Short mmCIF file of C-alpha atoms in Angstrom, two decimals:
data_model
loop_
_atom_site.label_atom_id
_atom_site.label_comp_id
_atom_site.label_asym_id
_atom_site.label_seq_id
_atom_site.Cartn_x
_atom_site.Cartn_y
_atom_site.Cartn_z
CA MET U 3 12.66 4.17 3.96
CA ARG U 4 11.36 5.08 0.55
CA ASN U 5 13.74 6.41 -2.02
CA PHE U 6 12.24 9.49 -3.70
CA LEU U 7 13.03 8.32 -7.20
CA SER U 8 11.11 5.12 -6.59
CA ILE U 9 7.96 6.79 -5.27
CA PRO U 10 5.20 5.97 -7.77
CA ILE U 11 3.62 9.43 -7.41
CA LEU U 12 5.07 12.08 -9.70
CA VAL U 13 5.73 15.39 -8.00
CA THR U 14 4.44 17.50 -10.86
CA GLY U 15 1.65 19.88 -11.78
CA LEU U 16 -0.60 21.23 -9.06
CA SER U 17 0.09 18.24 -6.89
CA PHE U 18 0.28 14.55 -7.69
CA LEU U 19 -1.67 11.68 -9.13
CA TYR U 20 -4.78 11.31 -7.04
CA GLY U 21 -4.34 7.89 -5.47
CA CYS U 22 -3.72 4.75 -7.48
CA ASN U 23 -7.26 3.73 -8.37
CA ASP U 24 -9.05 3.65 -11.71
CA ASP U 25 -10.42 7.19 -11.40
CA SER U 26 -7.01 8.75 -10.86
CA TYR U 27 -6.27 11.99 -12.66
CA ASN U 28 -2.90 13.37 -13.72
CA ILE U 29 -2.64 16.83 -12.23
CA ARG U 30 0.22 17.84 -14.54
CA GLN U 31 -2.22 17.87 -17.44
CA ALA U 32 -4.34 20.45 -15.65
CA GLY U 33 -1.27 22.55 -14.90
CA GLU U 34 -0.11 22.48 -18.50
CA ALA U 35 -3.57 23.48 -19.67
CA GLU U 36 -3.43 26.46 -17.33
CA LYS U 37 -0.07 27.54 -18.73
CA LEU U 38 -1.13 27.15 -22.34
CA GLY U 39 -4.48 28.86 -21.89
CA GLU U 40 -6.35 25.74 -22.99
CA GLU U 41 -9.66 24.52 -21.62
CA LYS U 42 -9.13 23.83 -17.94
CA GLU U 43 -9.62 20.38 -16.46
CA PRO U 44 -10.67 19.58 -12.88
CA ILE U 45 -7.77 19.90 -10.45
CA ILE U 46 -7.77 17.11 -7.89
CA PRO U 47 -5.04 17.28 -5.22
CA ASP U 48 -3.68 14.22 -3.43
CA MET U 49 -5.58 14.27 -0.17
CA VAL U 50 -5.81 11.95 2.85
CA HIS U 51 -9.28 11.68 4.35
CA ILE U 52 -9.11 11.87 8.15
CA GLU U 53 -12.04 10.67 10.23
CA GLY U 54 -12.82 13.17 12.97
CA GLY U 55 -12.87 12.44 16.68
CA VAL U 56 -12.18 13.70 20.18
CA PHE U 57 -8.64 14.18 21.47
CA VAL U 58 -6.62 16.07 24.05
CA MET U 59 -4.83 18.82 22.14
CA GLY U 60 -1.73 20.49 23.53
CA ASP U 61 0.75 19.18 26.10
CA PHE U 62 -1.13 16.05 27.19
CA GLY U 63 1.79 15.09 29.48
CA ALA U 64 2.18 11.80 31.30
CA THR U 65 1.72 10.31 34.74
CA GLY U 66 4.95 9.27 36.45
CA LYS U 67 5.61 6.28 38.67
CA ASP U 68 4.72 8.47 41.61
CA GLY U 69 1.20 8.87 40.24
CA VAL U 70 1.69 12.59 39.53
CA TRP U 71 0.75 14.01 36.11
CA ARG U 72 3.33 16.33 34.60
CA PRO U 73 3.54 18.15 31.26
CA TYR U 74 6.26 17.20 28.82
CA PHE U 75 7.38 20.78 28.35
CA PRO U 76 6.58 22.92 31.43
CA ALA U 77 8.21 26.03 29.95
CA ALA U 78 5.51 26.26 27.27
CA MET U 79 2.48 25.20 29.29
CA GLU U 80 0.84 28.58 28.90
CA GLN U 81 0.63 28.31 25.12
CA ASN U 82 0.28 24.51 24.92
CA ALA U 83 -2.25 23.96 27.72
CA ALA U 84 -3.99 20.61 27.32
CA HIS U 85 -7.67 20.86 26.34
CA GLU U 86 -10.29 18.60 24.81
CA VAL U 87 -11.09 19.15 21.15
CA THR U 88 -13.77 17.57 18.96
CA LEU U 89 -13.04 17.61 15.23
CA SER U 90 -15.29 16.89 12.28
CA SER U 91 -13.88 14.74 9.48
CA TYR U 92 -11.73 16.52 6.89
CA SER U 93 -9.05 15.82 4.30
CA LEU U 94 -5.43 16.98 4.44
CA GLY U 95 -2.78 17.20 1.74
CA ARG U 96 -0.59 14.11 1.69
CA PHE U 97 2.37 16.34 0.83
CA LYS U 98 3.34 19.95 1.33
CA ILE U 99 2.61 22.20 -1.65
CA THR U 100 5.63 22.23 -3.95
CA TRP U 101 7.19 25.06 -5.92
CA GLU U 102 5.82 23.51 -9.10
CA ASP U 103 2.33 23.51 -7.58
CA PHE U 104 2.75 27.12 -6.53
CA ASP U 105 4.21 28.28 -9.84
CA ASN U 106 1.23 26.75 -11.64
CA TYR U 107 -1.04 28.81 -9.38
CA LEU U 108 0.93 32.00 -10.02
CA LEU U 109 0.83 31.66 -13.79
CA ALA U 110 -2.81 30.63 -13.83
CA ASN U 111 -3.61 33.87 -12.01
CA HIS U 112 -1.21 36.07 -14.00
CA LEU U 113 1.02 36.61 -10.96
CA GLU U 114 4.78 37.00 -11.30
CA PRO U 115 7.05 34.39 -9.68
CA ILE U 116 9.37 36.32 -7.37
CA GLU U 117 12.22 35.83 -4.97
CA ARG U 118 12.46 37.89 -1.78
CA GLY U 119 15.41 39.41 0.02
CA LEU U 120 14.28 41.46 3.01
CA SER U 121 12.24 44.35 1.57
CA LYS U 122 13.30 43.73 -2.02
CA THR U 123 11.86 41.33 -4.56
CA TRP U 124 13.00 40.31 -8.01
CA ALA U 125 11.66 38.07 -10.74
CA ARG U 126 12.65 34.42 -10.83
CA LYS U 127 12.23 31.70 -13.43
CA PRO U 128 9.27 29.40 -12.68
CA PHE U 129 9.48 25.59 -12.77
CA GLU U 130 13.12 25.43 -11.70
CA GLN U 131 14.78 22.17 -12.78
CA GLU U 132 18.07 22.52 -10.90
CA PRO U 133 17.94 20.15 -7.87
CA THR U 134 20.31 22.29 -5.79
CA SER U 135 18.10 25.38 -6.11
CA ARG U 136 15.83 26.48 -3.30
CA PHE U 137 13.08 26.77 -5.94
CA TYR U 138 13.50 23.28 -7.39
CA GLY U 139 10.01 22.22 -8.46
CA SER U 140 9.76 19.18 -6.17
CA LYS U 141 10.80 21.01 -3.01
CA PRO U 142 8.20 22.52 -0.67
CA ALA U 143 7.23 26.09 -1.52
CA GLN U 144 8.22 28.67 1.11
CA VAL U 145 5.78 31.57 0.99
CA THR U 146 4.04 34.13 3.19
CA TRP U 147 0.91 33.21 5.17
CA GLN U 148 -1.26 35.28 2.85
CA GLU U 149 0.18 33.60 -0.25
CA ALA U 150 -0.45 30.17 1.28
CA ASN U 151 -3.98 31.15 2.25
CA ASN U 152 -4.68 32.50 -1.24
CA TYR U 153 -3.38 29.31 -2.87
CA CYS U 154 -5.68 27.07 -0.81
CA GLY U 155 -8.68 29.33 -1.50
CA TRP U 156 -7.96 29.24 -5.23
CA LEU U 157 -7.64 25.47 -5.15
CA GLY U 158 -11.04 25.22 -3.46
CA GLU U 159 -12.61 27.33 -6.19
CA LYS U 160 -11.12 25.07 -8.86
CA ILE U 161 -12.36 21.80 -7.40
CA GLY U 162 -15.66 23.12 -6.04
CA VAL U 163 -15.18 22.29 -2.35
CA PRO U 164 -14.09 24.47 0.59
CA VAL U 165 -10.29 24.38 0.88
CA THR U 166 -8.27 26.34 3.44
CA LEU U 167 -5.07 26.07 5.37
CA PRO U 168 -5.62 23.42 8.07
CA THR U 169 -6.47 24.68 11.51
CA SER U 170 -3.87 24.15 14.20
CA ALA U 171 -6.12 21.47 15.72
CA GLN U 172 -6.48 19.65 12.40
CA TRP U 173 -2.73 19.72 11.83
CA GLU U 174 -2.01 18.32 15.31
CA PHE U 175 -4.72 15.66 15.12
CA ALA U 176 -3.20 14.40 11.86
CA ALA U 177 0.42 14.67 13.04
CA ARG U 178 -0.47 12.59 16.10
CA ASN U 179 -2.14 9.79 14.15
CA ARG U 180 -5.67 10.99 14.96
CA GLY U 181 -4.72 12.45 18.30
CA SER U 182 -3.00 9.42 19.79
CA GLN U 183 -1.10 10.13 23.00
CA ASP U 184 1.49 7.61 21.84
CA TRP U 185 2.54 10.20 19.25
CA VAL U 186 4.71 12.48 21.37
CA TYR U 187 6.59 13.50 18.20
CA PRO U 188 5.08 14.08 14.72
CA THR U 189 7.17 11.29 13.18
CA HIS U 190 6.14 8.02 11.52
CA ASP U 191 6.08 6.19 14.87
CA GLY U 192 5.67 8.98 17.41
CA GLN U 193 9.26 8.66 18.59
CA PRO U 194 12.03 11.28 18.31
CA LEU U 195 14.21 11.10 15.25
CA HIS U 196 17.34 10.32 17.28
CA ASN U 197 15.73 6.95 18.09
CA HIS U 198 16.37 6.09 14.42
CA PRO U 199 20.08 6.78 13.78
CA GLU U 200 19.86 5.85 10.09
CA LEU U 201 17.08 8.40 9.49
CA ALA U 202 18.70 11.04 11.68
CA LYS U 203 21.95 10.61 9.76
CA GLU U 204 20.21 11.12 6.43
CA VAL U 205 18.48 14.29 7.65
CA ASP U 206 21.77 15.65 9.03
CA GLU U 207 23.57 15.02 5.75
CA THR U 208 21.09 16.83 3.50
CA SER U 209 20.06 20.44 3.08
CA SER U 210 17.13 21.89 5.01
CA PHE U 211 14.72 21.35 2.14
CA VAL U 212 14.43 18.23 0.00
CA PRO U 213 11.81 17.02 -2.51
CA VAL U 214 8.56 16.34 -0.68
CA GLY U 215 8.11 12.80 0.60
CA SER U 216 11.71 11.84 -0.10
CA GLN U 217 13.38 11.88 3.30
CA LEU U 218 11.31 10.35 6.10
CA PRO U 219 8.60 7.67 6.10
CA ALA U 220 4.96 8.73 6.06
CA ASN U 221 2.98 8.57 9.28
CA PRO U 222 0.28 5.87 9.65
CA LEU U 223 -2.28 8.13 7.94
CA GLY U 224 -0.05 8.38 4.88
CA LEU U 225 1.07 11.98 5.46
CA PHE U 226 4.63 12.99 4.62
CA ASP U 227 6.90 15.63 6.16
CA MET U 228 4.85 16.32 9.27
CA ALA U 229 8.23 16.28 10.99
CA GLY U 230 10.94 18.19 9.18
CA ASN U 231 11.36 19.64 5.67
CA GLY U 232 10.09 23.04 6.73
CA MET U 233 7.82 24.60 9.33
CA GLU U 234 4.19 24.94 8.22
CA TRP U 235 1.66 27.75 8.27
CA VAL U 236 -1.80 26.92 9.59
CA GLN U 237 -5.02 28.92 9.63
CA ASP U 238 -5.06 30.20 13.23
CA TRP U 239 -4.05 33.48 14.75
CA PHE U 240 -1.66 32.85 17.66
CA SER U 241 -2.44 33.46 21.33
CA LYS U 242 -0.62 32.01 24.33
CA GLU U 243 -3.74 32.15 26.50
CA TYR U 244 -6.37 31.05 23.97
CA TYR U 245 -6.56 27.41 25.01
CA GLN U 246 -6.19 28.05 28.72
CA GLU U 247 -9.39 30.08 28.54
CA ARG U 248 -11.26 27.41 26.54
CA PRO U 249 -10.87 23.93 28.06
CA THR U 250 -13.14 22.31 25.46
CA ARG U 251 -13.67 23.24 21.81
CA VAL U 252 -15.48 21.92 18.74
CA ASP U 253 -13.64 22.49 15.44
CA PRO U 254 -11.59 25.39 16.89
CA LYS U 255 -10.09 27.96 14.52
CA GLY U 256 -8.16 29.98 17.08
CA PRO U 257 -8.69 33.63 18.06
CA GLU U 258 -10.73 35.90 15.78
CA GLU U 259 -7.81 38.30 15.44
CA GLY U 260 -4.17 38.69 16.37
CA THR U 261 -0.74 39.89 15.27
CA GLN U 262 0.94 36.52 14.62
CA ARG U 263 0.00 33.33 12.81
CA VAL U 264 0.52 29.85 14.22
CA VAL U 265 3.35 27.79 12.74
CA ARG U 266 3.61 24.02 13.27
CA ASN U 267 6.33 21.38 12.65
CA LEU U 268 9.09 23.27 14.42
CA GLY U 269 11.83 20.80 13.50
CA THR U 270 13.04 17.32 14.38
CA ASP U 271 15.09 18.10 17.48
CA SER U 272 14.34 16.85 20.98
CA LEU U 273 11.90 19.68 21.73
CA ASP U 274 9.73 19.32 18.64
CA PHE U 275 6.81 17.68 20.38
CA SER U 276 3.72 16.83 18.34
CA PHE U 277 1.83 19.56 20.20
CA SER U 278 4.48 22.28 19.77
CA ARG U 279 3.29 25.51 18.18
CA THR U 280 4.55 29.06 18.01
CA GLY U 281 3.43 32.42 16.68
CA ILE U 282 5.19 34.18 13.80
CA SER U 283 4.68 37.74 12.58
CA GLU U 284 4.29 37.91 8.82
CA SER U 285 6.90 40.67 8.68
CA LEU U 286 9.22 42.42 11.12
CA PRO U 287 11.72 45.28 10.91
CA SER U 288 15.11 43.90 9.93
CA MET U 289 17.92 44.05 12.45
CA MET U 290 20.19 45.07 9.57
CA ASN U 291 18.17 48.17 8.72
CA PRO U 292 14.98 49.36 10.51
CA GLU U 293 13.62 50.62 7.19
CA TRP U 294 13.71 47.12 5.74
CA GLU U 295 11.29 44.33 6.51
CA SER U 296 12.11 40.72 7.15
CA VAL U 297 9.28 38.71 5.58
CA ALA U 298 8.34 35.33 7.07
CA GLU U 299 8.11 32.51 4.52
CA TYR U 300 7.23 28.93 5.48
CA THR U 301 5.88 25.77 3.89
CA PHE U 302 2.23 24.71 3.90
CA ARG U 303 -0.35 22.14 2.88
CA CYS U 304 -4.08 22.55 2.27
CA ALA U 305 -7.14 21.00 3.94
CA VAL U 306 -10.55 20.21 2.46
CA GLN U 307 -13.17 21.38 4.95
CA SER U 308 -15.75 18.72 4.16
CA PRO U 309 -16.64 15.52 6.03
CA GLU U 310 -16.81 13.60 2.74
CA PRO U 311 -13.67 12.18 1.11
CA ILE U 312 -12.60 14.15 -1.95
CA LYS U 313 -13.02 12.16 -5.14
CA SER U 314 -11.67 12.52 -8.65
CA ARG U 315 -14.07 14.30 -10.99
CA GLN U 316 -13.63 14.29 -14.76
#
């Protein structure tokens, strides 16, 4: 288990130091230039390049001793129907986007940092330094789907490559160590968290959100927090029947329209399979007052939609 304070990647600026090689670039410098209105430097996020491939997405199930194949979670077979997917290579954020990342984006675009409470919003101080605060700079940002989508698009414009939220298929392929059927759970070893009492104890003893990369080990691809530390927005509209109707897909992006967005990483309990997904409306009438809206805010990470590894540019 890595202690957060000993991680040699600073959680500052738009993201982190890009790798540990000679062409690394300190993202904090770019963020400070944005805030001070100075000449802007290239912004290079910390990305993991993921070689594409073919995998069975959804509830891939298992064959019992009786020779009969059964899904892991029959109750959700309609929305998690197994289907073959072919993915091109892409890159995915090693960490979720932090509040410091997001506040840099807001200020660079002359947008006001806000806090939400049902239908009301109020200004908040950016770059929070209090570790107990929800908005502490190193914790994952919790925002609406549109805000997450806008952030990734802006990041793509800054670095000159197409950047979006990952598709649901890209997220699952990465969470399952390139689609391995040994990865029933999106953890570092594909096993449920309760198989590791020392890790489960640490998660139980902390708040829901902790500094990114500080709680659980990375998966074999080097991705942190694919299990836990906040549910994640992805690009797709949600449909229960979408994958039942399409048994094979190449680089799927989900339905062309819908009323809910797909959310992944549903938690670390016994039902958080690596293929689990659900649909979330971006806002709903509040049960407290029908004239108020309850706005959905979740964590996210960005994906580079290019088969070539992203490299530092100076």
